[in-house]
Amino acid sequence: MSDIARRSALALALAAGIAGSAHAAEPVERPWMDRSLSPDRRADLIVAAMTDDEKFRMIRADFGQVKEKGPNPPGALNGAGFIPAIPRLGLPFLNETDAGLGVTRDGSDHKGAISLPAGLATAASFDPAVAHAGGRMIGGEARGKGYDILLSGGVNLTRDPRNGRNFEYAGEDPVLAGTIVGAAVKGIQERHIVATVKHFAINDLETGRNTLSSDIDPVALRESDLLAFQLAIAKGDPGSVMSSYNRINGTYAGEHDWLLNKVLKQEWGFKGYVMSDWGGVHSGAKAALAGLDQESAGETFDKEVYFDKPLRAALASGEFPKARLDDMVKRIMRTLFAHGILDDAKRDPVAYEADRIVARNALEAGAVLLRNEGGLLPLARKGQSVAIIGGHADKGVLAGGGSSAVADVAGDPVPGLEPTGWPGPVRYHASAPLEFMRKLGGKVSFDPGTDPAAAAKAAAGADVAVVFVTKWAAESFDTPDLALPDNQDALVEAVAKANPKTVVVLETNGPVKMPWLDRVGAVMEAWYPGSGGGEAIARLLYGVTAPSGRLPLSWPKDEAQLPRPAIQGAGLNSKAKPADNVDYNIEGADVGYRWFEKTKREPLFAFGYGLGYTSFAYSDFAVDKDAKGNPVAHVTVKNTGKVAGADVPQIYVTASGAATRRLAGWAKVALKPGASRRVDIPLEPLALARYDDKAGRWHVAAGSYSVKLARSATDVAGEKTVTLGESFPVVKAP
Ligand code: BGC
């Protein structure tokens, strides 16, 4: 029996149908199941056949875990959301699950899953192919485990390295983040799973997220956070967008007519549906009229189920027009048809161990080597003894916490760490660096790092010390500072004093302060490494693969360099009241490297920075235009070192008179030693444009632009000037 037939039959057998639908006769035919029709037509046909009760059932999802202590409703898979079947129409039940790094719930095979490394690692690969492969992997797991909708596609910008959810996202630059997340979304949806770009929009801090107002000039918003969404949506064509918890200039995202109706749906042409975040709905008609299409788990998280009784009443009174109800349902149905959810797509069992390799490869492409004095790395595979210290490296690698945390299919090798409740449990993925380093290098020892003196002794007795340091971060809170917790700075100091050949591997949500930096030989940022993390780290340290990741965010020296040195109420157990609003006009659109450039601050490591095991030379840098008049940069990249590696030549543009540069393009170029390749790098038109609010369009002003070839946002290798005519680039959803 086909999957759809099975699910409908099961629903028919188990469910008595939904309230009210029992009175409507079963349609003789189901013309909307004709796959030769367009998704729009199919959606129109099914909406026309639906009763109002059926429509109201589609515009709200229940919490999928609501019956965790008792039996689930038929077909519910314990995910974040569940929509019961409508047997009369042959509609199967629908299951939603988190999230960006992998499937977080056990699904129909009752197993854990495989986690990609942090979204920051995928972004650091600067390689859409890596993001696409990761998307295909997690989409395939979602499909195989019985889900239909993956709440994956986080593209909130890193405005603050202390944001507890940065690891779910793709860094500070809108063009990079939009490109990477767009590629991931595409990969997910190729597996017949709806992807969800979130959290729309400017949900860039967790502290006070349910009420915090992100205050920002609308043009600055367009040129930063919204630009990331615009590109991710245009490139990935996600079926859904999740509105965020926060307010924007005083109005809740889920009630924001300008954001949802005007920008997302009208201007960008988004044809999918907007679902709320869990507990993010505050009204019925107001939200629905502002563009929200579906309430998520309102019965569990909202004050009331606004999209049920209150919205029915508004329909009866005429405040909420029937045409809008139909539009909401049509958007949902169109998405389900467009992405093959309602057609007969197979659900293959998940190949977990093959998927672990996809996760491993993602970290190999996205770990960033920050320091490597005297070629300390790669480690020698023969004749070098290594003292491995700390970070539970004998057991696994740390994961970030909250709704995106994936329970590894191989279990949690370090259970019981605090907090064990929300936003925990703190999880480790079962991929132990020690095991893989032993395989590759042989002479390794392990010290847990709990006593700096003992660790120093172990380090002194080995040729090289590799210290793993960790900092857990999670959804629902921001870290108050950038310090490493649990006395780990003292641990690194003691080890480095005992053995200057010390390598530090960071498993963090991004930047941390490194007071010991000058005294260690090498530092590698492994982010949250994911289910293949231990193996990837070992292969990178021993040079089986060379690091090629580049920072997708600026790494500040300390908090004082940030636009907001302190976050009121930050911290997991903070008793301080969070602020009512956050002033993002301080940096406006000049997020990250642009903030550093504008305020003439020097970060510890710049956006785009990262080392490898070889060297690259650039020659014949040129800029011309393609047939449409869009600028294209060209450069020949040569691997001038002795080992294979991959480089990321980056192109930044500065309009004449502008204060800051913008990343407009890049290439990831893998080369054998001695090999060279000429690469073409088309520049993203929206990185050249400003948003003209009066005219309501993007505008590339006629004039001259500086085009820089660079190794990072601050390390410029060449510069050209290009003259452009006036243009008005349009970027729309497909
Ligand atoms: C998060 C979303 C998540 C949802 C469902 C919310 O708390 O903000 O990212 O998808 O929960 O678990």
XYZ file of C-alpha atoms and ligand atoms in Angstrom:
746
model
C 0.000 0.000 0.000
C 1.300 3.437 -0.844
C 2.393 5.669 1.961
C -0.461 8.111 1.418
C -3.032 5.341 1.099
C -1.672 3.723 4.246
C -1.785 6.933 6.201
C -5.284 7.829 4.992
C -6.568 4.323 5.619
C -5.103 4.284 9.092
C -6.656 7.639 9.765
C -10.001 6.446 8.436
C -9.924 3.384 10.568
C -8.832 5.123 13.741
C -10.317 8.558 13.596
C -13.963 9.262 13.590
C -13.254 12.318 11.480
C -13.071 15.812 12.758
C -15.888 17.712 14.346
C -18.414 18.829 11.811
C -16.967 17.030 8.860
C -19.165 14.021 9.493
C -22.029 15.988 7.946
C -20.252 16.698 4.700
C -20.578 13.942 2.145
C -17.430 12.256 0.933
C -16.505 13.718 -2.453
C -16.926 11.197 -5.245
C -13.693 12.238 -6.844
C -10.499 13.817 -5.554
C -9.450 15.908 -8.518
C -6.776 17.635 -6.420
C -4.835 14.374 -6.425
C -4.203 14.765 -10.158
C -0.466 15.358 -10.269
C -0.572 16.790 -13.750
C -2.234 19.919 -12.323
C -0.245 22.783 -10.853
C 0.074 23.039 -7.060
C -2.037 26.220 -7.237
C -4.833 24.493 -9.092
C -4.743 21.469 -6.827
C -4.909 23.735 -3.781
C -7.853 25.655 -5.245
C -9.695 22.416 -5.886
C -9.260 21.049 -2.389
C -10.064 24.364 -0.689
C -13.285 24.531 -2.699
C -14.216 21.077 -1.405
C -13.505 21.841 2.270
C -16.015 22.674 4.956
C -15.257 25.590 7.253
C -14.507 23.137 10.055
C -11.955 21.396 7.877
C -10.377 24.717 6.986
C -10.153 25.708 10.637
C -8.494 22.379 11.376
C -5.741 23.062 8.834
C -4.810 26.492 10.197
C -3.685 25.223 13.565
C -1.316 22.440 14.496
C -1.413 20.686 17.867
C 1.652 20.086 19.954
C 2.899 16.698 18.826
C 4.126 15.733 22.250
C 0.964 16.654 24.110
C 0.053 13.076 24.769
C 3.523 12.049 25.828
C 2.204 10.645 29.088
C -0.660 8.813 27.436
C -1.460 7.478 24.001
C -0.761 9.837 21.108
C -3.549 10.727 18.747
C -3.546 8.312 15.813
C -0.573 9.023 13.620
C 1.131 11.570 15.908
C 4.874 11.042 16.035
C 5.778 13.004 19.154
C 7.156 15.866 17.091
C 6.755 19.583 17.634
C 3.489 19.709 15.713
C 0.694 17.473 14.500
C -2.320 17.996 12.246
C -4.891 15.212 12.335
C -6.008 13.526 9.129
C -9.140 14.547 7.264
C -10.244 11.159 5.956
C -13.228 12.570 4.023
C -10.800 14.355 1.732
C -8.158 11.673 1.812
C -5.802 13.985 3.675
C -3.274 12.142 5.808
C -2.119 13.303 9.206
C 0.886 15.602 9.135
C 3.821 15.601 11.513
C 6.246 18.453 12.157
C 9.607 18.089 13.829
C 12.600 20.229 14.789
C 15.058 21.322 13.492
C 18.100 22.739 11.769
C 20.820 20.251 12.588
C 18.797 17.081 12.354
C 15.627 15.347 13.514
C 15.123 15.872 17.217
C 12.356 13.368 17.862
C 12.518 9.604 17.576
C 9.895 9.222 14.855
C 8.392 6.035 13.525
C 11.543 3.940 13.900
C 11.896 4.976 17.565
C 15.558 5.737 17.183
C 17.705 8.801 17.690
C 19.117 10.648 14.701
C 22.268 12.079 13.172
C 23.175 15.679 13.910
C 24.997 17.956 11.533
C 27.587 20.209 13.119
C 26.389 23.674 14.108
C 24.879 25.788 11.363
C 27.876 28.045 11.921
C 30.140 25.194 10.800
C 28.117 24.719 7.634
C 28.270 28.471 7.010
C 32.024 28.393 7.690
C 32.439 25.923 4.855
C 31.519 28.832 2.546
C 30.254 26.012 0.356
C 26.597 25.767 -0.677
C 27.248 22.167 -1.755
C 28.042 21.271 1.871
C 24.823 22.971 3.031
C 22.856 21.208 0.312
C 24.255 17.785 1.245
C 23.457 18.467 4.906
C 19.916 19.503 4.007
C 19.420 16.342 1.963
C 20.679 14.267 4.870
C 18.408 15.751 7.535
C 15.468 15.927 5.114
C 15.989 12.249 4.304
C 16.017 11.354 7.998
C 12.848 13.376 8.583
C 11.163 11.584 5.697
C 12.387 8.158 6.751
C 11.223 8.751 10.307
C 7.695 9.585 9.190
C 7.684 13.395 9.328
C 6.355 15.841 6.750
C 7.512 19.255 7.880
C 10.968 20.087 9.229
C 11.283 23.270 11.272
C 14.660 23.821 9.721
C 16.095 26.850 7.976
C 17.342 29.179 10.725
C 18.785 32.326 9.177
C 18.802 34.903 11.977
C 21.972 36.955 11.766
C 24.690 36.864 14.393
C 24.354 40.387 15.732
C 25.764 39.288 19.062
C 28.131 36.368 19.666
C 26.398 35.773 23.005
C 23.056 34.850 21.402
C 22.330 31.344 22.724
C 21.053 30.138 19.343
C 23.836 31.320 17.045
C 24.874 27.709 16.523
C 21.548 27.050 14.776
C 22.100 29.863 12.288
C 24.553 30.840 9.553
C 26.558 33.787 10.819
C 26.579 37.557 10.493
C 26.593 38.227 6.765
C 23.239 38.312 4.940
C 24.580 37.127 1.568
C 26.526 34.214 3.065
C 23.697 33.241 5.444
C 21.020 33.496 2.751
C 23.089 31.463 0.287
C 23.940 28.726 2.773
C 20.464 28.393 4.241
C 18.874 28.553 0.784
C 21.039 25.601 -0.291
C 20.144 23.645 2.860
C 16.421 24.280 2.328
C 16.693 23.044 -1.234
C 18.357 19.858 -0.034
C 15.696 19.229 2.618
C 12.824 19.709 0.218
C 14.324 17.400 -2.391
C 13.417 14.665 0.092
C 9.713 15.614 0.028
C 9.831 17.446 3.316
C 8.667 21.019 3.830
C 11.449 23.245 5.168
C 10.727 26.216 7.416
C 12.815 29.345 7.239
C 12.851 30.986 10.666
C 12.608 33.021 12.910
C 11.080 35.816 10.892
C 12.480 38.255 11.807
C 15.314 39.841 13.741
C 15.007 37.374 16.637
C 18.702 37.920 17.246
C 18.739 37.575 21.023
C 17.108 35.015 23.290
C 16.920 37.117 26.457
C 13.310 38.220 26.860
C 12.547 36.851 23.400
C 8.809 36.500 23.964
C 8.318 40.228 24.402
C 11.568 41.946 23.400
C 11.139 44.611 20.742
C 13.911 44.618 18.147
C 14.045 48.291 17.294
C 15.584 49.093 13.943
C 15.127 51.426 11.025
C 13.176 49.539 8.312
C 15.784 50.235 5.619
C 18.596 48.939 7.833
C 16.454 45.881 8.514
C 15.954 45.303 4.777
C 19.688 45.514 4.166
C 20.636 43.096 6.950
C 18.375 40.493 8.563
C 15.634 40.682 5.935
C 18.192 40.398 3.161
C 19.304 37.040 4.581
C 15.679 35.862 4.551
C 15.025 37.282 1.094
C 17.989 35.410 -0.380
C 17.302 32.165 1.511
C 13.707 32.222 0.289
C 14.630 33.096 -3.309
C 17.343 30.428 -3.464
C 15.671 27.689 -1.421
C 11.929 28.162 -2.079
C 10.886 26.998 1.407
C 7.302 25.870 1.862
C 6.922 27.719 5.106
C 8.281 30.596 7.125
C 8.045 30.736 10.920
C 7.288 34.099 12.471
C 9.418 34.901 15.478
C 8.514 35.508 19.121
C 9.835 39.050 19.409
C 8.295 42.360 18.511
C 9.743 44.552 15.765
C 9.545 48.250 16.438
C 6.839 47.471 18.985
C 4.671 45.047 16.983
C 4.756 41.277 17.415
C 6.295 39.542 14.395
C 3.192 37.359 14.103
C 0.961 40.440 13.914
C 3.233 42.464 11.664
C 1.312 43.420 8.531
C 4.335 45.171 6.987
C 6.612 42.220 7.620
C 4.305 39.358 6.667
C 1.897 40.797 4.120
C 3.779 43.607 2.510
C 7.399 42.471 2.489
C 7.225 38.669 2.554
C 4.119 37.943 0.543
C 3.580 40.940 -1.705
C 7.090 42.175 -2.433
C 9.040 38.946 -2.281
C 6.198 36.900 -3.775
C 6.300 34.166 -1.109
C 3.587 31.642 -1.965
C 4.031 29.316 1.024
C 2.529 29.739 4.484
C 3.590 31.511 7.641
C 3.392 29.408 10.794
C 3.834 30.911 14.237
C 6.539 30.007 16.687
C 5.369 27.912 19.625
C 3.642 30.348 21.970
C 4.079 33.246 19.563
C 0.404 34.042 18.855
C -1.362 36.834 20.714
C -4.540 37.363 18.718
C -6.935 35.810 16.210
C -8.193 38.137 13.499
C -5.416 40.660 14.061
C -2.702 38.045 13.438
C -4.543 36.376 10.565
C -5.156 39.703 8.856
C -1.507 40.641 9.325
C -0.490 37.541 7.367
C -0.064 34.696 9.868
C -1.466 31.529 8.268
C -1.132 28.850 10.931
C -1.013 28.794 14.724
C 1.446 26.276 16.131
C 0.551 24.325 19.260
C -1.656 27.100 20.603
C -3.481 24.717 22.944
C -0.209 24.133 24.792
C 1.686 27.407 24.453
C -0.684 30.308 23.699
C -3.119 31.941 26.113
C -5.897 30.446 24.024
C -6.196 28.792 20.634
C -6.666 32.071 18.805
C -7.112 30.454 15.420
C -10.071 28.425 16.625
C -12.958 30.049 18.552
C -11.807 33.695 18.368
C -11.184 33.430 14.647
C -14.473 31.603 14.036
C -16.235 34.425 15.869
C -14.407 36.997 13.748
C -15.514 35.135 10.634
C -19.111 35.204 11.827
C -18.936 38.926 12.604
C -17.335 39.749 9.276
C -14.125 41.095 10.845
C -12.217 38.193 9.301
C -13.222 37.629 5.680
C -13.809 34.190 4.266
C -11.439 34.989 1.429
C -8.587 35.303 3.912
C -9.457 31.978 5.544
C -9.368 30.398 2.097
C -6.051 32.081 1.359
C -4.534 30.691 4.569
C -5.652 27.155 3.764
C -4.667 27.479 0.131
C -1.137 28.500 1.103
C -0.810 25.434 3.312
C -2.312 23.064 0.763
C -0.326 24.542 -2.114
C 2.874 23.963 -0.151
C 1.951 20.350 0.569
C 1.263 19.725 -3.122
C 4.293 21.675 -4.354
C 6.727 19.688 -2.223
C 5.288 16.256 -2.857
C 4.003 15.726 0.684
C 0.592 14.542 -0.453
C 1.789 12.446 -3.346
C 3.127 8.980 -3.180
C 6.689 9.516 -2.048
C 8.468 6.586 -0.483
C 9.831 6.603 3.035
C 13.133 4.780 2.938
C 14.582 3.545 6.219
C 17.327 5.870 7.485
C 20.917 4.865 6.752
C 22.336 6.313 9.957
C 25.959 5.390 9.507
C 26.075 6.821 5.965
C 24.455 9.971 7.339
C 27.125 10.226 10.029
C 29.673 10.556 7.238
C 27.699 13.478 5.767
C 27.844 15.156 9.185
C 31.552 14.393 9.467
C 32.238 15.884 6.050
C 30.355 19.047 6.965
C 32.627 19.659 9.948
C 35.720 18.839 7.911
C 34.674 21.615 5.534
C 33.650 24.040 8.282
C 36.088 23.765 11.199
C 38.225 26.912 11.305
C 41.934 26.815 12.083
C 42.563 30.090 13.918
C 46.211 29.726 14.831
C 49.025 27.386 13.851
C 52.454 28.541 15.005
C 55.453 26.882 13.428
C 53.309 24.342 11.607
C 52.388 22.550 14.845
C 49.441 21.087 12.970
C 48.986 18.685 11.326
C 50.152 16.212 13.937
C 52.559 13.516 12.811
C 50.926 10.143 12.352
C 54.070 8.315 13.410
C 56.396 8.803 16.331
C 54.600 11.667 18.084
C 52.963 11.129 21.452
C 49.841 13.166 22.163
C 48.256 13.971 25.519
C 44.550 14.511 24.917
C 42.971 16.556 27.659
C 39.480 17.598 28.715
C 36.125 18.191 27.047
C 34.983 14.554 27.467
C 37.057 13.898 24.324
C 37.200 10.242 25.369
C 33.442 9.979 24.929
C 32.096 12.401 22.346
C 31.514 16.001 21.322
C 29.268 18.681 22.819
C 25.945 19.751 21.249
C 24.064 23.014 21.698
C 20.806 22.915 23.649
C 17.112 23.663 23.190
C 14.551 22.539 20.648
C 17.223 21.858 18.009
C 19.243 19.380 20.081
C 19.416 16.006 18.368
C 19.582 12.802 20.425
C 22.329 10.845 18.667
C 21.191 7.465 17.361
C 24.148 5.980 19.236
C 22.959 7.443 22.545
C 24.375 10.135 24.819
C 27.839 9.134 26.043
C 27.920 11.820 28.761
C 24.464 11.724 30.359
C 23.302 13.602 33.440
C 25.040 16.961 32.945
C 23.178 20.026 34.265
C 20.752 21.366 33.254
C 18.961 18.073 32.726
C 15.655 19.928 32.181
C 14.811 22.589 29.543
C 16.747 24.005 27.703
C 18.770 20.878 28.390
C 19.462 18.099 28.679
C 23.051 18.894 27.821
C 23.890 16.362 25.158
C 27.034 14.904 23.690
C 27.160 13.180 20.331
C 28.723 9.742 20.292
C 31.796 10.468 18.195
C 34.847 10.477 20.452
C 37.934 12.386 19.257
C 40.120 10.077 21.391
C 38.973 6.958 19.548
C 39.684 8.415 16.113
C 42.954 10.060 17.162
C 44.106 6.726 18.493
C 43.276 5.122 15.138
C 45.183 7.770 13.197
C 48.066 8.564 15.503
C 48.460 5.642 17.817
C 50.381 7.140 20.729
C 47.652 8.961 22.615
C 46.734 9.269 26.268
C 43.718 10.887 27.928
C 43.360 13.119 30.965
C 39.898 14.472 31.860
C 41.268 17.945 32.525
C 39.437 18.346 35.801
C 42.699 19.017 37.667
C 44.998 21.483 35.850
C 48.084 20.180 37.678
C 47.428 16.582 36.630
C 46.701 17.718 33.074
C 49.945 19.708 32.992
C 51.815 16.600 34.077
C 50.268 14.585 31.281
C 51.132 17.357 28.795
C 54.742 17.565 29.981
C 55.182 13.846 29.339
C 53.975 13.972 25.733
C 55.325 15.510 22.524
C 52.106 17.462 21.950
C 49.070 18.315 24.090
C 45.597 18.692 22.599
C 43.156 20.375 24.981
C 39.430 20.242 24.257
C 37.515 23.162 25.761
C 33.740 23.481 25.727
C 31.088 26.070 26.342
C 27.452 25.037 26.266
C 24.867 27.452 24.915
C 21.201 26.928 24.265
C 17.922 28.320 23.114
C 16.070 30.541 25.620
C 19.068 32.365 27.066
C 22.126 34.315 26.009
C 25.486 33.941 27.671
C 26.338 37.037 29.731
C 29.939 37.119 28.496
C 32.469 35.468 26.191
C 34.482 33.732 28.906
C 35.091 30.001 28.951
C 33.359 28.449 31.980
C 34.562 25.970 34.602
C 38.113 27.166 35.045
C 39.072 26.014 31.554
C 41.292 29.089 31.012
C 43.405 27.946 33.954
C 43.514 24.453 32.468
C 44.824 25.728 29.131
C 47.357 28.025 30.862
C 48.696 25.149 32.950
C 48.947 22.783 29.984
C 50.590 25.388 27.745
C 53.100 26.201 30.471
C 54.013 22.531 30.752
C 54.185 22.049 26.976
C 54.201 24.963 24.522
C 53.243 22.513 21.789
C 49.642 22.823 22.875
C 46.705 22.642 20.492
C 43.338 23.934 21.689
C 40.153 22.568 20.104
C 37.107 24.716 20.835
C 33.618 23.240 20.997
C 31.636 26.430 21.395
C 28.695 28.472 20.106
C 31.271 30.764 18.476
C 33.667 33.353 19.858
C 35.137 33.018 23.340
C 37.875 35.035 24.977
C 41.273 33.350 24.823
C 43.566 35.055 27.339
C 46.130 32.269 26.721
C 46.143 32.644 22.934
C 49.767 33.806 22.614
C 51.011 30.919 24.699
C 49.475 28.048 22.725
C 50.687 26.691 19.415
C 47.410 26.122 17.604
C 43.691 26.744 17.964
C 40.869 25.175 15.980
C 37.195 26.189 16.255
C 35.136 23.009 15.874
C 31.824 24.729 16.821
C 29.364 22.123 18.026
C 30.890 19.318 15.973
C 27.834 17.089 15.388
C 27.473 13.321 15.114
C 30.595 12.880 12.987
C 32.540 15.450 14.972
C 35.114 13.305 16.746
C 36.205 11.670 13.528
C 36.305 14.980 11.638
C 38.425 16.597 14.358
C 40.880 13.677 14.334
C 41.165 13.736 10.551
C 41.758 17.481 10.558
C 44.327 17.351 13.364
C 46.264 14.568 11.636
C 45.988 16.171 8.202
C 43.925 13.452 6.542
C 41.953 16.499 5.416
C 43.140 20.086 5.689
C 41.030 22.691 7.483
C 39.389 25.048 4.996
C 36.654 26.747 7.027
C 36.488 30.538 7.234
C 34.827 32.468 10.058
C 31.199 33.326 9.220
C 31.335 35.913 11.991
C 33.754 38.409 13.477
C 35.613 37.185 16.532
C 35.850 40.095 18.971
C 38.629 40.506 21.493
C 36.062 41.034 24.224
C 32.511 42.220 24.914
C 33.599 45.888 24.991
C 34.043 45.783 21.209
C 30.415 44.830 20.585
C 27.630 47.308 19.759
C 26.059 46.455 23.136
C 28.716 45.519 25.692
C 26.117 44.003 28.063
C 22.808 42.151 27.630
C 20.397 42.978 30.415
C 19.075 39.791 31.986
C 21.398 37.437 30.107
C 22.347 34.093 31.644
C 20.602 30.792 32.202
C 19.507 31.529 35.739
C 19.519 35.301 35.650
C 17.033 36.952 37.982
C 17.472 40.322 36.263
C 14.524 41.537 34.234
C 15.244 41.532 30.504
C 14.935 44.828 28.663
C 11.698 45.700 26.865
C 13.560 46.547 23.706
C 16.949 46.289 22.078
C 18.313 49.151 20.021
C 19.681 47.651 16.821
C 19.991 51.120 15.325
C 23.376 51.298 17.045
C 24.862 49.195 14.248
C 21.846 49.201 11.912
C 22.717 47.236 8.776
C 26.414 47.381 9.650
C 26.473 44.040 11.414
C 29.694 42.228 12.289
C 32.674 43.068 10.089
C 30.920 46.216 8.913
C 30.547 47.390 12.518
C 34.256 46.775 13.073
C 35.135 48.672 9.901
C 32.778 51.572 10.625
C 33.991 52.036 14.184
C 37.641 51.302 13.302
C 37.875 48.451 15.777
C 40.160 45.533 15.210
C 38.662 42.141 16.017
C 40.762 39.279 17.299
C 39.936 37.382 14.089
C 38.101 38.914 11.159
C 35.068 37.565 9.353
C 36.248 35.309 6.528
C 39.507 34.397 8.286
C 40.833 30.850 8.502
C 44.100 28.963 8.021
C 44.949 25.671 6.338
C 47.983 23.455 5.858
C 49.103 24.916 2.564
C 49.428 28.356 0.952
C 47.575 29.915 -1.962
C 48.613 32.645 -4.368
C 46.297 34.847 -6.417
C 47.023 36.209 -9.875
C 45.282 37.998 -12.753
C 42.492 39.440 -10.631
C 39.993 41.097 -12.980
C 36.423 42.326 -12.889
C 34.117 42.483 -15.893
C 30.405 42.139 -16.535
C 28.208 39.295 -17.684
C 25.675 39.557 -20.512
C 23.154 41.188 -18.174
C 25.655 43.790 -17.024
C 26.200 42.226 -13.581
C 29.789 42.391 -12.372
C 31.813 39.177 -12.239
C 35.222 38.879 -10.587
C 37.876 36.496 -11.907
C 41.007 35.274 -10.205
C 43.519 32.503 -10.667
C 44.145 30.603 -7.439
C 47.270 28.467 -7.090
C 48.130 26.023 -4.328
C 51.763 26.962 -3.682
C 52.319 24.587 -0.779
C 53.061 20.914 -0.360
C 49.664 19.457 0.537
C 46.155 19.554 -0.910
C 43.776 22.124 0.472
C 40.869 24.443 -0.256
C 40.878 28.214 -0.332
C 38.082 30.778 -0.161
C 38.873 33.893 -2.206
C 36.338 36.533 -1.139
C 35.044 39.571 -2.971
C 33.961 42.665 -1.031
C 32.430 45.751 -2.626
C 32.266 49.317 -1.393
C 30.099 51.886 -3.151
C 31.749 55.240 -3.553
C 31.184 57.270 -0.402
C 29.980 54.231 1.616
C 31.509 53.666 5.030
C 31.688 49.899 4.873
C 32.392 47.027 2.534
C 30.023 44.134 1.864
C 30.673 40.548 0.936
C 29.351 40.147 -2.600
C 30.733 36.768 -3.609
C 33.287 34.057 -2.977
C 34.416 30.679 -4.276
C 35.542 27.545 -2.515
C 38.456 26.187 -4.494
C 39.994 22.782 -3.735
C 43.462 22.314 -5.244
C 46.197 19.694 -5.201
C 49.711 20.971 -4.460
C 51.039 22.946 -7.420
C 47.646 23.059 -9.151
C 45.904 26.271 -10.109
C 42.436 27.225 -11.347
C 40.819 30.340 -12.697
C 37.499 30.981 -10.943
C 34.612 33.259 -11.844
C 32.804 34.901 -8.950
C 29.515 36.601 -9.876
C 28.709 39.436 -7.476
C 25.360 39.365 -5.683
C 23.434 42.357 -7.057
C 21.764 43.059 -3.697
C 25.199 43.444 -2.103
C 25.780 46.335 -4.499
C 22.352 47.857 -3.955
C 20.726 49.963 -1.269
C 17.053 49.720 -0.475
C 15.153 52.795 -1.652
C 12.266 53.009 0.763
C 10.434 55.784 -1.053
C 10.390 53.953 -4.363
C 9.984 50.564 -2.661
C 12.787 48.822 -4.538
C 16.453 47.955 -4.493
C 18.628 50.476 -6.229
C 22.136 50.168 -7.591
C 23.330 53.736 -8.001
C 25.296 54.582 -11.107
C 28.926 55.182 -10.250
C 32.193 53.563 -9.331
C 32.573 50.709 -6.889
C 35.690 49.404 -5.236
C 35.898 45.628 -5.667
C 38.330 43.946 -3.303
C 39.770 40.464 -3.576
C 40.448 39.341 -0.015
C 41.410 36.470 2.245
C 39.143 37.831 4.979
C 37.129 40.997 5.563
C 40.354 42.787 6.505
C 43.074 40.988 4.528
C 42.896 42.500 1.050
C 44.910 40.917 -1.765
C 43.855 43.110 -4.688
C 41.539 45.930 -5.630
C 39.802 47.051 -8.825
C 37.299 49.728 -9.602
C 34.206 48.938 -11.595
C 31.764 51.452 -13.017
C 28.120 50.472 -12.972
C 25.052 51.993 -14.550
C 21.876 52.480 -12.536
C 19.787 49.327 -12.023
C 16.964 48.007 -9.878
C 17.636 44.359 -9.035
C 14.633 42.220 -8.182
C 14.973 39.095 -6.039
C 11.781 37.093 -5.628
C 10.613 33.726 -4.390
C 10.537 31.252 -7.312
C 11.570 27.484 18.833
C 11.430 27.028 17.395
C 11.022 25.586 17.359
C 9.725 25.430 18.124
C 9.161 24.023 18.118
C 10.360 27.139 19.666
O 10.625 27.318 21.008
O 11.819 28.866 18.873
O 12.651 27.206 16.733
O 10.918 25.147 16.042
O 9.942 25.822 19.463
O 9.876 23.192 18.941
